[in-house]
mmCIF file of C-alpha atoms in Angstrom:
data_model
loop_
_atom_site.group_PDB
_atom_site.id
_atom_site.type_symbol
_atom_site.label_atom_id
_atom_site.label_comp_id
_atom_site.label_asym_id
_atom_site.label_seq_id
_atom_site.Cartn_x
_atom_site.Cartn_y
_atom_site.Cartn_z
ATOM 1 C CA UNK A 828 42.252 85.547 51.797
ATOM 2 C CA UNK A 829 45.780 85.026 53.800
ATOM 3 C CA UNK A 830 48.569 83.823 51.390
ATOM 4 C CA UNK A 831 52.184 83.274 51.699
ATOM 5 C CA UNK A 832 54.470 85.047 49.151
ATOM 6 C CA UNK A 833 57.544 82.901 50.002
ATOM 7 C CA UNK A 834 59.346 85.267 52.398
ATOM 8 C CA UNK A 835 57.580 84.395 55.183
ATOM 9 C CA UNK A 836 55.893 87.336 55.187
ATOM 10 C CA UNK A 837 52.305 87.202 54.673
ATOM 11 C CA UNK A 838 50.016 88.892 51.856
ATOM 12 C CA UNK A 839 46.535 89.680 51.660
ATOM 13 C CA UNK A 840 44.556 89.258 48.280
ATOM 14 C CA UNK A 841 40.918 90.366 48.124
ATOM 15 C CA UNK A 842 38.547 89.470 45.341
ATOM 16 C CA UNK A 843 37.676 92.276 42.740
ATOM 17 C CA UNK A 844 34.192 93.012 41.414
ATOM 18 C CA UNK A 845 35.236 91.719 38.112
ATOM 19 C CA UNK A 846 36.522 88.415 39.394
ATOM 20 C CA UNK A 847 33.415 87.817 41.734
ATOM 21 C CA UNK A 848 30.968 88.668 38.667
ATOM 22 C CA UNK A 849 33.030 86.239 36.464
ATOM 23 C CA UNK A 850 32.770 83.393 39.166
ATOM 24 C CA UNK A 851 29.066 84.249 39.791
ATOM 25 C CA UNK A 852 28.599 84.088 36.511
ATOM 26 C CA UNK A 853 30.536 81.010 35.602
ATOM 27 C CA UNK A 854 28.924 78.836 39.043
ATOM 28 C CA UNK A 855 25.428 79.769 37.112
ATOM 29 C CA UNK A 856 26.532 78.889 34.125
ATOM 30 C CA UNK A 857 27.146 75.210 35.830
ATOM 31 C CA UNK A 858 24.209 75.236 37.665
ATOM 32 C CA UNK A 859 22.120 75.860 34.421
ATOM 33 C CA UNK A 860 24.017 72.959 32.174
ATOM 34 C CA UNK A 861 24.360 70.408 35.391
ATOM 35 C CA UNK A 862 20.595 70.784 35.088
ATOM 36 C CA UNK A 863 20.121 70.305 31.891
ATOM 37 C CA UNK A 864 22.158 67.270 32.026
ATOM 38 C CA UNK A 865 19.605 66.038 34.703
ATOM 39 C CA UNK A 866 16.657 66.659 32.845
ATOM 40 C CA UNK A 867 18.040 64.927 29.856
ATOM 41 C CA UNK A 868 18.702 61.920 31.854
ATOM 42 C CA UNK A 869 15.730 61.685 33.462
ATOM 43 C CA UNK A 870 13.757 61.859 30.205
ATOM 44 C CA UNK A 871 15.721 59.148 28.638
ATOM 45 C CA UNK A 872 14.865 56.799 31.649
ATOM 46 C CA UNK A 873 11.508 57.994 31.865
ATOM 47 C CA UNK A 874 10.221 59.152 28.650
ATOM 48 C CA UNK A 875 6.847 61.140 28.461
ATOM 49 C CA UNK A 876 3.735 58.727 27.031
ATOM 50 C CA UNK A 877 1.456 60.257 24.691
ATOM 51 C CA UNK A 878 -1.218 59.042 22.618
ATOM 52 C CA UNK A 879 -3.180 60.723 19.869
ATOM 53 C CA UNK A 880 -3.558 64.366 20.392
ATOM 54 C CA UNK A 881 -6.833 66.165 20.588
ATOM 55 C CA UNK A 882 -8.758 63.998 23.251
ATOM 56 C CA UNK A 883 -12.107 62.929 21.459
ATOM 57 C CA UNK A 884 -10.910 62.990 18.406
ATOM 58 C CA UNK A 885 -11.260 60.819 15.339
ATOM 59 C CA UNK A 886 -8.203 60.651 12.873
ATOM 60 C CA UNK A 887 -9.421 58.613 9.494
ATOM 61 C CA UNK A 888 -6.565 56.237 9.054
ATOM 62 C CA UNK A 889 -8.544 54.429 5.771
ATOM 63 C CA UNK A 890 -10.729 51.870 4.422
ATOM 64 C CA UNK A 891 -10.368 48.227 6.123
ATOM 65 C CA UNK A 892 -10.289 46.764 3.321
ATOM 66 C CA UNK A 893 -6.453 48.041 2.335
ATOM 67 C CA UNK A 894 -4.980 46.304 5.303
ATOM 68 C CA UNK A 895 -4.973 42.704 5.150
ATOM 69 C CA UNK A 896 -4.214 40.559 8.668
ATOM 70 C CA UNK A 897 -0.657 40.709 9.676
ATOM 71 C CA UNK A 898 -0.006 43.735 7.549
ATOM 72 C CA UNK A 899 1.024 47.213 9.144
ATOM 73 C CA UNK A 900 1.114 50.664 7.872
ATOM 74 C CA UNK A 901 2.904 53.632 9.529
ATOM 75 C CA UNK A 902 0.113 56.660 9.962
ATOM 76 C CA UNK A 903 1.291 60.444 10.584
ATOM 77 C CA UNK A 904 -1.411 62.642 12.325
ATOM 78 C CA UNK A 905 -0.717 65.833 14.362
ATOM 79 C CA UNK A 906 3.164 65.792 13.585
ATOM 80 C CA UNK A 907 2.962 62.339 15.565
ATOM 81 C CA UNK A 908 3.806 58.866 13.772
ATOM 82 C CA UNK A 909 1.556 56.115 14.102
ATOM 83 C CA UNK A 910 1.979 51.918 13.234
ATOM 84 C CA UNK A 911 -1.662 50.759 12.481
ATOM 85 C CA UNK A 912 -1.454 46.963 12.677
ATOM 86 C CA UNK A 913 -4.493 44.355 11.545
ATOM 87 C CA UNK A 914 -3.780 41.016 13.767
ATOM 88 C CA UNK A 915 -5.896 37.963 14.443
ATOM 89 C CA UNK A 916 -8.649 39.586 16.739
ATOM 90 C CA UNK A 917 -8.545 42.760 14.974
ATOM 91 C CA UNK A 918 -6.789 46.326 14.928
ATOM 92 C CA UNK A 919 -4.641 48.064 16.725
ATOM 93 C CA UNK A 920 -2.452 51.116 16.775
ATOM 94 C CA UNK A 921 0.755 52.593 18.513
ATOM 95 C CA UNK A 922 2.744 55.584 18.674
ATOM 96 C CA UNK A 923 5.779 54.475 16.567
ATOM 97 C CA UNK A 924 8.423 56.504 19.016
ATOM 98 C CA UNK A 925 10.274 54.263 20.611
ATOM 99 C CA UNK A 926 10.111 54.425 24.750
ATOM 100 C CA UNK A 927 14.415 53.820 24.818
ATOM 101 C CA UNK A 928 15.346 57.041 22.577
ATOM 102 C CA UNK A 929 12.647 58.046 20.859
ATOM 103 C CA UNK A 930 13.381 56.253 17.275
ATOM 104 C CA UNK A 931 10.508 55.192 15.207
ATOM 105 C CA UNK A 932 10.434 51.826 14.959
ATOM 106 C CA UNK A 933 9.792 49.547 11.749
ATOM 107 C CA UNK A 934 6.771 46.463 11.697
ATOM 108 C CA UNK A 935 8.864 43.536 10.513
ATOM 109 C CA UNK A 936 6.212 42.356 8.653
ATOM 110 C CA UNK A 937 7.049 38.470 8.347
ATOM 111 C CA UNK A 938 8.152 38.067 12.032
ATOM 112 C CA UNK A 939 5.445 39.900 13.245
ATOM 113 C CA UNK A 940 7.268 42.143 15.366
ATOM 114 C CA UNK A 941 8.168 46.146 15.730
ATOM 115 C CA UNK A 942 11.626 46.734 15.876
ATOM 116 C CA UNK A 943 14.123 49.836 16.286
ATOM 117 C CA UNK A 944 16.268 50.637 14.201
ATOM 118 C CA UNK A 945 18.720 52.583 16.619
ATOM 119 C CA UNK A 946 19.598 50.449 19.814
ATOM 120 C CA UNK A 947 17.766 47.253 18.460
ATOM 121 C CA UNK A 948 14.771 47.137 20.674
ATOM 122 C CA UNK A 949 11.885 44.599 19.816
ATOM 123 C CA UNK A 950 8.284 44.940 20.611
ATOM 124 C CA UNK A 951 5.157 41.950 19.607
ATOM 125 C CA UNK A 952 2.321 42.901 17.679
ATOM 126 C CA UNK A 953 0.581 43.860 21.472
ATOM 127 C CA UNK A 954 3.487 46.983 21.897
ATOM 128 C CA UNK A 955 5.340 44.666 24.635
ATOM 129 C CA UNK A 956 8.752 44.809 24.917
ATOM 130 C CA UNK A 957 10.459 41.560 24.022
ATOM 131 C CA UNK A 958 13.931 42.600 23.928
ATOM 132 C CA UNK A 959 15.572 45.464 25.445
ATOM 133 C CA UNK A 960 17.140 48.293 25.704
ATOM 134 C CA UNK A 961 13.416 50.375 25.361
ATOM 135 C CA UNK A 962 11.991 49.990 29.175
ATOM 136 C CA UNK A 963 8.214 50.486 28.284
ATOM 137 C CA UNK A 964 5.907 48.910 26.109
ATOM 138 C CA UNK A 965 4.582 51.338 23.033
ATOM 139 C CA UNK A 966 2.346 53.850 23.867
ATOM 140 C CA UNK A 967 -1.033 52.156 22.152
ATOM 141 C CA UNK A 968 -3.907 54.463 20.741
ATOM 142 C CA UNK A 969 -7.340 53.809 20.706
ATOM 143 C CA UNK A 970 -8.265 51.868 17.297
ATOM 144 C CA UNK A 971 -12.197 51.768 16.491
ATOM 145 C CA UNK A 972 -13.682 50.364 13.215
ATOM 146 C CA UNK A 973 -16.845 52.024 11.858
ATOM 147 C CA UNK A 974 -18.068 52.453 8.278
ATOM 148 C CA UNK A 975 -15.561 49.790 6.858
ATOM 149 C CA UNK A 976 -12.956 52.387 7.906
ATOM 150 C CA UNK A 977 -10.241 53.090 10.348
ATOM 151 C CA UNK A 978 -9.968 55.293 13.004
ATOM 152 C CA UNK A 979 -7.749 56.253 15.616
ATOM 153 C CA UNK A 980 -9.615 58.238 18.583
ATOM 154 C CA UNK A 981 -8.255 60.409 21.028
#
Protein backbone atom coordinates (compact mmCIF):
# COMPACT_ATOMS: atom_id res chain seq x y z
CA UNK A 1 0.00 0.00 0.00
CA UNK A 2 1.30 3.64 -1.35
CA UNK A 3 0.63 6.40 1.28
CA UNK A 4 1.52 9.95 1.57
CA UNK A 5 3.32 11.07 4.79
CA UNK A 6 2.71 14.81 4.16
CA UNK A 7 6.08 15.77 2.64
CA UNK A 8 5.33 14.80 -0.55
CA UNK A 9 7.37 12.10 -0.33
CA UNK A 10 5.83 8.82 -0.54
CA UNK A 11 5.83 5.77 2.05
CA UNK A 12 5.23 2.26 1.72
CA UNK A 13 3.31 0.27 4.52
CA UNK A 14 2.95 -3.51 4.18
CA UNK A 15 0.61 -5.61 6.24
CA UNK A 16 2.18 -7.79 9.10
CA UNK A 17 1.26 -11.39 9.85
CA UNK A 18 -0.34 -10.28 13.00
CA UNK A 19 -2.53 -7.66 11.39
CA UNK A 20 -3.62 -10.02 8.43
CA UNK A 21 -4.49 -12.91 11.08
CA UNK A 22 -6.47 -10.30 13.14
CA UNK A 23 -8.46 -9.13 9.96
CA UNK A 24 -8.88 -12.78 8.81
CA UNK A 25 -9.99 -13.49 11.85
CA UNK A 26 -12.28 -10.60 12.53
CA UNK A 27 -13.98 -10.85 8.50
CA UNK A 28 -14.88 -14.61 9.87
CA UNK A 29 -16.00 -13.57 12.79
CA UNK A 30 -18.67 -11.37 10.58
CA UNK A 31 -19.26 -13.87 8.26
CA UNK A 32 -20.25 -16.36 11.10
CA UNK A 33 -22.72 -13.72 13.09
CA UNK A 34 -24.11 -12.06 9.58
CA UNK A 35 -25.20 -15.68 9.23
CA UNK A 36 -26.59 -16.26 12.13
CA UNK A 37 -28.55 -13.19 11.82
CA UNK A 38 -29.92 -14.75 8.53
CA UNK A 39 -30.89 -17.88 9.87
CA UNK A 40 -32.68 -16.24 12.69
CA UNK A 41 -34.65 -14.24 10.34
CA UNK A 42 -35.55 -16.69 8.17
CA UNK A 43 -36.90 -18.90 10.97
CA UNK A 44 -39.01 -16.20 12.35
CA UNK A 45 -40.70 -15.74 8.85
CA UNK A 46 -40.78 -19.25 8.22
CA UNK A 47 -40.99 -21.22 11.29
CA UNK A 48 -40.47 -25.11 11.20
CA UNK A 49 -44.12 -27.14 11.53
CA UNK A 50 -44.14 -30.07 13.64
CA UNK A 51 -46.71 -32.25 14.90
CA UNK A 52 -46.58 -34.99 17.48
CA UNK A 53 -43.31 -36.72 17.58
CA UNK A 54 -42.83 -40.40 17.10
CA UNK A 55 -44.82 -41.02 13.77
CA UNK A 56 -47.43 -43.85 14.66
CA UNK A 57 -47.69 -43.10 17.84
CA UNK A 58 -50.52 -42.88 20.32
CA UNK A 59 -50.17 -40.28 23.25
CA UNK A 60 -53.27 -40.94 25.90
CA UNK A 61 -54.49 -37.44 26.43
CA UNK A 62 -57.63 -38.88 28.88
CA UNK A 63 -61.05 -40.00 29.29
CA UNK A 64 -63.78 -38.06 27.04
CA UNK A 65 -65.76 -37.70 29.48
CA UNK A 66 -63.46 -34.81 31.40
CA UNK A 67 -63.77 -32.46 28.50
CA UNK A 68 -67.04 -31.05 27.98
CA UNK A 69 -67.83 -29.14 24.34
CA UNK A 70 -66.17 -25.85 24.08
CA UNK A 71 -63.73 -26.67 26.81
CA UNK A 72 -59.84 -26.94 26.12
CA UNK A 73 -57.01 -28.36 28.00
CA UNK A 74 -53.29 -27.72 27.30
CA UNK A 75 -51.47 -31.42 26.91
CA UNK A 76 -47.49 -31.78 27.24
CA UNK A 77 -46.06 -34.93 25.45
CA UNK A 78 -42.44 -35.34 24.21
CA UNK A 79 -41.26 -31.87 25.69
CA UNK A 80 -43.96 -30.48 23.11
CA UNK A 81 -47.22 -28.52 24.35
CA UNK A 82 -50.42 -29.46 23.09
CA UNK A 83 -54.26 -27.50 23.23
CA UNK A 84 -56.80 -30.45 23.05
CA UNK A 85 -60.09 -28.73 22.19
CA UNK A 86 -63.81 -30.60 22.22
CA UNK A 87 -66.02 -28.39 19.59
CA UNK A 88 -69.36 -29.05 17.97
CA UNK A 89 -68.34 -31.96 15.53
CA UNK A 90 -65.88 -33.30 17.84
CA UNK A 91 -62.04 -33.12 18.88
CA UNK A 92 -59.26 -31.65 17.89
CA UNK A 93 -55.71 -30.86 18.82
CA UNK A 94 -52.80 -28.33 18.03
CA UNK A 95 -49.35 -27.68 18.81
CA UNK A 96 -49.77 -24.70 21.22
CA UNK A 97 -46.39 -22.83 19.74
CA UNK A 98 -47.34 -20.09 18.14
CA UNK A 99 -46.24 -19.87 14.15
CA UNK A 100 -45.21 -15.69 14.79
CA UNK A 101 -42.53 -16.35 17.73
CA UNK A 102 -43.02 -19.39 19.06
CA UNK A 103 -45.25 -18.39 22.32
CA UNK A 104 -47.75 -20.81 23.57
CA UNK A 105 -50.86 -19.57 23.17
CA UNK A 106 -53.93 -19.59 25.71
CA UNK A 107 -57.81 -21.13 24.62
CA UNK A 108 -59.98 -18.19 25.61
CA UNK A 109 -62.45 -20.34 26.68
CA UNK A 110 -65.72 -18.07 26.41
CA UNK A 111 -64.78 -16.52 23.00
CA UNK A 112 -63.81 -19.59 21.65
CA UNK A 113 -60.62 -18.59 20.37
CA UNK A 114 -56.60 -19.31 20.94
CA UNK A 115 -54.79 -16.37 21.57
CA UNK A 116 -50.99 -15.28 22.22
CA UNK A 117 -50.01 -13.85 24.79
CA UNK A 118 -46.78 -12.13 23.29
CA UNK A 119 -47.60 -10.15 19.98
CA UNK A 120 -51.47 -10.70 20.34
CA UNK A 121 -52.11 -13.16 17.62
CA UNK A 122 -55.65 -14.88 17.42
CA UNK A 123 -56.45 -18.22 16.03
CA UNK A 124 -60.52 -19.99 15.84
CA UNK A 125 -61.16 -23.16 17.34
CA UNK A 126 -59.99 -24.73 13.53
CA UNK A 127 -56.03 -23.27 14.25
CA UNK A 128 -56.77 -20.37 11.54
CA UNK A 129 -55.34 -17.29 11.94
CA UNK A 130 -57.87 -14.54 12.53
CA UNK A 131 -55.70 -11.79 13.48
CA UNK A 132 -52.16 -11.27 12.86
CA UNK A 133 -48.98 -10.93 13.44
CA UNK A 134 -48.54 -15.18 13.44
CA UNK A 135 -48.47 -15.93 9.42
CA UNK A 136 -49.61 -19.67 9.65
CA UNK A 137 -52.39 -21.38 11.01
CA UNK A 138 -51.44 -23.87 14.18
CA UNK A 139 -49.78 -26.82 13.41
CA UNK A 140 -52.95 -29.41 14.10
CA UNK A 141 -52.26 -33.09 15.34
CA UNK A 142 -54.10 -35.97 14.60
CA UNK A 143 -57.01 -36.40 17.35
CA UNK A 144 -58.72 -40.04 17.36
CA UNK A 145 -61.32 -41.18 19.97
CA UNK A 146 -61.30 -44.87 20.98
CA UNK A 147 -62.24 -46.53 24.28
CA UNK A 148 -64.08 -43.34 25.63
CA UNK A 149 -60.54 -41.87 25.60
CA UNK A 150 -58.33 -39.42 23.89
CA UNK A 151 -55.60 -39.76 21.80
CA UNK A 152 -53.29 -37.84 19.88
CA UNK A 153 -51.45 -40.02 17.03
CA UNK A 154 -48.41 -39.38 15.34
Amino acid sequence: MVMDDGSGQKASKTIGRREALANISLLGALVVLGAGVVNAFVRFIYPPRRGVQGAGDEIEVGPVANLAIGKGTKFFADGVTYWVLHVDDGFKSFNAKCTHAGCIVEWIEGSRYFKCPCHGAQFDANGNVISGPAPSPLVAAATIVKGGKIYLKG
